Amino acid sequence: MSGAGRPQPAEWVFALLALAIGLFLATRIGSELSWQAGRPLHRQPGFWPSLAIVGMVVFGFCYLLGRWRANPRQGSASVIGEIGLWLRGGEFVGWFVIYVMTVRWAGYLPSTLVFCCALAWRLGYRSRRWLGAALLFGLCTVLIFKSALAVKIPGGTLYEVLPDGLRNLMIRFF
């Protein structure tokens, strides 16, 4: 529900989706989760995922029931508009997929710097100050993940054309 206590137009759609996904997952419990004979219930590999799925079904049903009882009488245009707002967030999933695919080709540092600037530009931060902040953020992110946390991220194909010393430096720290 919204902050004012009134249901939003598409809350019933969200509730229906949550319940439908929970029910679908519940039908897959027997074939997707493993159960081992002789182990106590709480030690079974499939127990906690099953409990989460049952919770999703129960709470999805309760939420759908609550939306039905509130019964907001709003037109379908406002519902479609709100769902359209939800789908706009999918653009950033696409950005992330492109970023991940680019890291394999260009490497972690160049991809991160380009995509931090591209996202800043996309979000409307187009001044030199904000693009510089995006570059600094990208550089700090790469340094923290690769150097401080020692996260193993494969070097990009582009790194292969670099001279040996620079290539090793880029693969190890950037």
mmCIF file of C-alpha atoms in Angstrom:
data_model
loop_
_atom_site.group_PDB
_atom_site.id
_atom_site.type_symbol
_atom_site.label_atom_id
_atom_site.label_comp_id
_atom_site.label_asym_id
_atom_site.label_seq_id
_atom_site.Cartn_x
_atom_site.Cartn_y
_atom_site.Cartn_z
ATOM 1 C CA MET A 1 0.000 0.000 0.000
ATOM 2 C CA SER A 2 1.103 3.520 -0.574
ATOM 3 C CA GLY A 3 2.197 5.817 2.206
ATOM 4 C CA ALA A 4 -1.285 7.398 2.342
ATOM 5 C CA GLY A 5 -2.909 4.020 3.010
ATOM 6 C CA ARG A 6 -4.614 3.849 -0.370
ATOM 7 C CA PRO A 7 -3.824 0.889 -2.646
ATOM 8 C CA GLN A 8 -1.864 1.675 -5.778
ATOM 9 C CA PRO A 9 -3.569 0.749 -9.063
ATOM 10 C CA ALA A 10 -1.375 -2.222 -9.955
ATOM 11 C CA GLU A 11 -0.819 -3.731 -6.518
ATOM 12 C CA TRP A 12 -3.210 -6.557 -7.361
ATOM 13 C CA VAL A 13 -1.091 -7.375 -10.431
ATOM 14 C CA PHE A 14 2.012 -7.600 -8.226
ATOM 15 C CA ALA A 15 0.137 -9.757 -5.703
ATOM 16 C CA LEU A 16 -1.123 -12.066 -8.438
ATOM 17 C CA LEU A 17 2.379 -12.410 -9.918
ATOM 18 C CA ALA A 18 3.908 -13.164 -6.502
ATOM 19 C CA LEU A 19 1.305 -15.866 -5.860
ATOM 20 C CA ALA A 20 1.644 -17.336 -9.375
ATOM 21 C CA ILE A 21 5.439 -17.535 -9.141
ATOM 22 C CA GLY A 22 5.172 -19.094 -5.679
ATOM 23 C CA LEU A 23 2.693 -21.687 -6.922
ATOM 24 C CA PHE A 24 4.889 -22.503 -9.920
ATOM 25 C CA LEU A 25 7.914 -22.979 -7.655
ATOM 26 C CA ALA A 26 5.821 -25.105 -5.304
ATOM 27 C CA THR A 27 4.987 -27.481 -8.169
ATOM 28 C CA ARG A 28 8.742 -27.913 -8.802
ATOM 29 C CA ILE A 29 9.741 -28.757 -5.201
ATOM 30 C CA GLY A 30 9.541 -32.523 -5.696
ATOM 31 C CA SER A 31 11.642 -32.613 -8.862
ATOM 32 C CA GLU A 32 14.133 -29.786 -8.248
ATOM 33 C CA LEU A 33 15.053 -30.231 -4.578
ATOM 34 C CA SER A 34 16.783 -33.233 -3.100
ATOM 35 C CA TRP A 35 15.686 -35.116 -0.010
ATOM 36 C CA GLN A 36 17.897 -37.666 1.712
ATOM 37 C CA ALA A 37 16.575 -40.640 3.661
ATOM 38 C CA GLY A 38 17.517 -40.865 7.314
ATOM 39 C CA ARG A 39 18.318 -37.169 7.816
ATOM 40 C CA PRO A 40 16.238 -35.016 10.136
ATOM 41 C CA LEU A 41 13.882 -32.605 8.418
ATOM 42 C CA HIS A 42 15.790 -29.443 9.305
ATOM 43 C CA ARG A 43 19.023 -30.970 7.881
ATOM 44 C CA GLN A 44 17.493 -31.844 4.513
ATOM 45 C CA PRO A 45 18.957 -29.904 1.551
ATOM 46 C CA GLY A 46 15.475 -29.084 0.280
ATOM 47 C CA PHE A 47 13.938 -28.010 3.607
ATOM 48 C CA TRP A 48 14.834 -24.302 3.709
ATOM 49 C CA PRO A 49 14.104 -23.626 0.039
ATOM 50 C CA SER A 50 10.765 -25.432 0.479
ATOM 51 C CA LEU A 51 9.965 -23.368 3.544
ATOM 52 C CA ALA A 52 10.751 -20.172 1.598
ATOM 53 C CA ILE A 53 8.496 -21.264 -1.270
ATOM 54 C CA VAL A 54 5.636 -22.162 1.072
ATOM 55 C CA GLY A 55 6.080 -18.751 2.694
ATOM 56 C CA MET A 56 5.929 -17.105 -0.723
ATOM 57 C CA VAL A 57 2.676 -18.886 -1.514
ATOM 58 C CA VAL A 58 1.087 -18.100 1.861
ATOM 59 C CA PHE A 59 2.134 -14.454 1.929
ATOM 60 C CA GLY A 60 1.344 -14.006 -1.782
ATOM 61 C CA PHE A 61 -2.150 -15.358 -1.127
ATOM 62 C CA CYS A 62 -2.604 -13.090 1.907
ATOM 63 C CA TYR A 63 -1.411 -10.069 -0.055
ATOM 64 C CA LEU A 64 -3.733 -10.895 -2.950
ATOM 65 C CA LEU A 65 -6.618 -11.329 -0.509
ATOM 66 C CA GLY A 66 -5.786 -7.974 1.060
ATOM 67 C CA ARG A 67 -5.764 -6.268 -2.333
ATOM 68 C CA TRP A 68 -9.061 -7.904 -3.240
ATOM 69 C CA ARG A 69 -10.628 -6.713 0.011
ATOM 70 C CA ALA A 70 -9.349 -3.153 -0.547
ATOM 71 C CA ASN A 71 -10.853 -3.337 -4.061
ATOM 72 C CA PRO A 72 -9.482 -0.155 -5.610
ATOM 73 C CA ARG A 73 -11.901 0.884 -8.346
ATOM 74 C CA GLN A 74 -9.417 2.369 -10.767
ATOM 75 C CA GLY A 75 -9.317 2.287 -14.526
ATOM 76 C CA SER A 76 -7.105 -0.098 -16.450
ATOM 77 C CA ALA A 77 -5.168 2.823 -17.972
ATOM 78 C CA SER A 78 -3.631 3.642 -14.594
ATOM 79 C CA VAL A 79 -2.771 -0.034 -14.068
ATOM 80 C CA ILE A 80 -1.068 -0.255 -17.455
ATOM 81 C CA GLY A 81 0.796 2.981 -16.764
ATOM 82 C CA GLU A 82 2.076 1.715 -13.430
ATOM 83 C CA ILE A 83 3.191 -1.605 -14.926
ATOM 84 C CA GLY A 84 4.995 0.404 -17.590
ATOM 85 C CA LEU A 85 6.911 2.162 -14.807
ATOM 86 C CA TRP A 86 7.896 -1.222 -13.390
ATOM 87 C CA LEU A 87 9.167 -2.375 -16.776
ATOM 88 C CA ARG A 88 11.296 0.754 -17.211
ATOM 89 C CA GLY A 89 13.586 -0.636 -14.521
ATOM 90 C CA GLY A 90 14.362 -3.509 -16.899
ATOM 91 C CA GLU A 91 16.485 -1.103 -18.920
ATOM 92 C CA PHE A 92 19.136 -1.281 -16.215
ATOM 93 C CA VAL A 93 19.136 -5.069 -16.347
ATOM 94 C CA GLY A 94 20.078 -4.658 -19.996
ATOM 95 C CA TRP A 95 22.844 -2.210 -19.066
ATOM 96 C CA PHE A 96 24.241 -4.745 -16.585
ATOM 97 C CA VAL A 97 24.153 -7.609 -19.112
ATOM 98 C CA ILE A 98 25.996 -5.491 -21.666
ATOM 99 C CA TYR A 99 28.543 -4.485 -19.009
ATOM 100 C CA VAL A 100 29.215 -8.103 -18.015
ATOM 101 C CA MET A 101 29.634 -9.143 -21.640
ATOM 102 C CA THR A 102 31.957 -6.196 -22.280
ATOM 103 C CA VAL A 103 34.220 -7.104 -19.339
ATOM 104 C CA ARG A 104 35.125 -10.371 -21.097
ATOM 105 C CA TRP A 105 36.197 -8.485 -24.191
ATOM 106 C CA ALA A 106 37.648 -5.159 -22.962
ATOM 107 C CA GLY A 107 38.647 -6.054 -19.407
ATOM 108 C CA TYR A 108 37.412 -4.949 -16.007
ATOM 109 C CA LEU A 109 38.976 -1.472 -15.787
ATOM 110 C CA PRO A 110 38.056 -0.104 -19.229
ATOM 111 C CA SER A 111 34.541 -1.592 -19.082
ATOM 112 C CA THR A 112 33.896 -0.225 -15.605
ATOM 113 C CA LEU A 113 35.110 3.260 -16.479
ATOM 114 C CA VAL A 114 33.089 3.417 -19.700
ATOM 115 C CA PHE A 115 29.922 2.069 -18.120
ATOM 116 C CA CYS A 116 30.123 4.302 -15.039
ATOM 117 C CA CYS A 117 30.345 7.314 -17.354
ATOM 118 C CA ALA A 118 27.645 5.963 -19.672
ATOM 119 C CA LEU A 119 25.244 5.391 -16.784
ATOM 120 C CA ALA A 120 25.979 8.835 -15.335
ATOM 121 C CA TRP A 121 25.244 10.323 -18.771
ATOM 122 C CA ARG A 122 22.060 8.246 -19.109
ATOM 123 C CA LEU A 123 20.825 9.410 -15.710
ATOM 124 C CA GLY A 124 21.323 13.043 -16.686
ATOM 125 C CA TYR A 125 24.628 13.793 -14.943
ATOM 126 C CA ARG A 126 26.372 15.298 -17.955
ATOM 127 C CA SER A 127 28.663 17.951 -16.545
ATOM 128 C CA ARG A 128 32.421 17.446 -16.396
ATOM 129 C CA ARG A 129 32.196 17.325 -12.604
ATOM 130 C CA TRP A 130 29.749 14.398 -12.574
ATOM 131 C CA LEU A 131 31.513 12.483 -15.328
ATOM 132 C CA GLY A 132 34.779 12.934 -13.402
ATOM 133 C CA ALA A 133 33.036 11.628 -10.274
ATOM 134 C CA ALA A 134 31.799 8.634 -12.289
ATOM 135 C CA LEU A 135 35.357 7.945 -13.498
ATOM 136 C CA LEU A 136 36.700 8.205 -9.945
ATOM 137 C CA PHE A 137 33.960 5.904 -8.661
ATOM 138 C CA GLY A 138 34.733 3.344 -11.384
ATOM 139 C CA LEU A 139 38.470 3.476 -10.661
ATOM 140 C CA CYS A 140 37.926 3.076 -6.908
ATOM 141 C CA THR A 141 35.524 0.181 -7.522
ATOM 142 C CA VAL A 142 38.095 -1.633 -9.664
ATOM 143 C CA LEU A 143 40.923 -0.997 -7.195
ATOM 144 C CA ILE A 144 38.875 -2.189 -4.228
ATOM 145 C CA PHE A 145 37.638 -5.352 -5.930
ATOM 146 C CA LYS A 146 40.831 -6.356 -7.719
ATOM 147 C CA SER A 147 43.523 -5.134 -5.312
ATOM 148 C CA ALA A 148 42.066 -4.898 -1.809
ATOM 149 C CA LEU A 149 39.565 -7.776 -1.992
ATOM 150 C CA ALA A 150 41.601 -9.836 -4.507
ATOM 151 C CA VAL A 151 38.499 -10.809 -6.492
ATOM 152 C CA LYS A 152 39.541 -12.992 -9.425
ATOM 153 C CA ILE A 153 38.102 -11.425 -12.566
ATOM 154 C CA PRO A 154 39.517 -12.758 -15.843
ATOM 155 C CA GLY A 155 41.415 -10.305 -18.000
ATOM 156 C CA GLY A 156 39.738 -9.123 -21.151
ATOM 157 C CA THR A 157 40.640 -10.286 -24.628
ATOM 158 C CA LEU A 158 41.857 -6.743 -25.329
ATOM 159 C CA TYR A 159 44.606 -7.212 -22.712
ATOM 160 C CA GLU A 160 46.266 -9.782 -24.984
ATOM 161 C CA VAL A 161 47.519 -7.060 -27.341
ATOM 162 C CA LEU A 162 49.316 -5.167 -24.547
ATOM 163 C CA PRO A 163 53.080 -5.540 -23.942
ATOM 164 C CA ASP A 164 53.900 -8.299 -21.414
ATOM 165 C CA GLY A 165 54.676 -6.082 -18.417
ATOM 166 C CA LEU A 166 51.622 -3.873 -18.875
ATOM 167 C CA ARG A 167 49.452 -6.922 -19.623
ATOM 168 C CA ASN A 168 50.471 -8.594 -16.346
ATOM 169 C CA LEU A 169 49.820 -5.369 -14.408
ATOM 170 C CA MET A 170 46.367 -4.957 -15.977
ATOM 171 C CA ILE A 171 45.385 -8.576 -15.349
ATOM 172 C CA ARG A 172 46.574 -8.521 -11.753
ATOM 173 C CA PHE A 173 45.389 -5.129 -10.523
ATOM 174 C CA PHE A 174 42.903 -3.794 -13.085
#
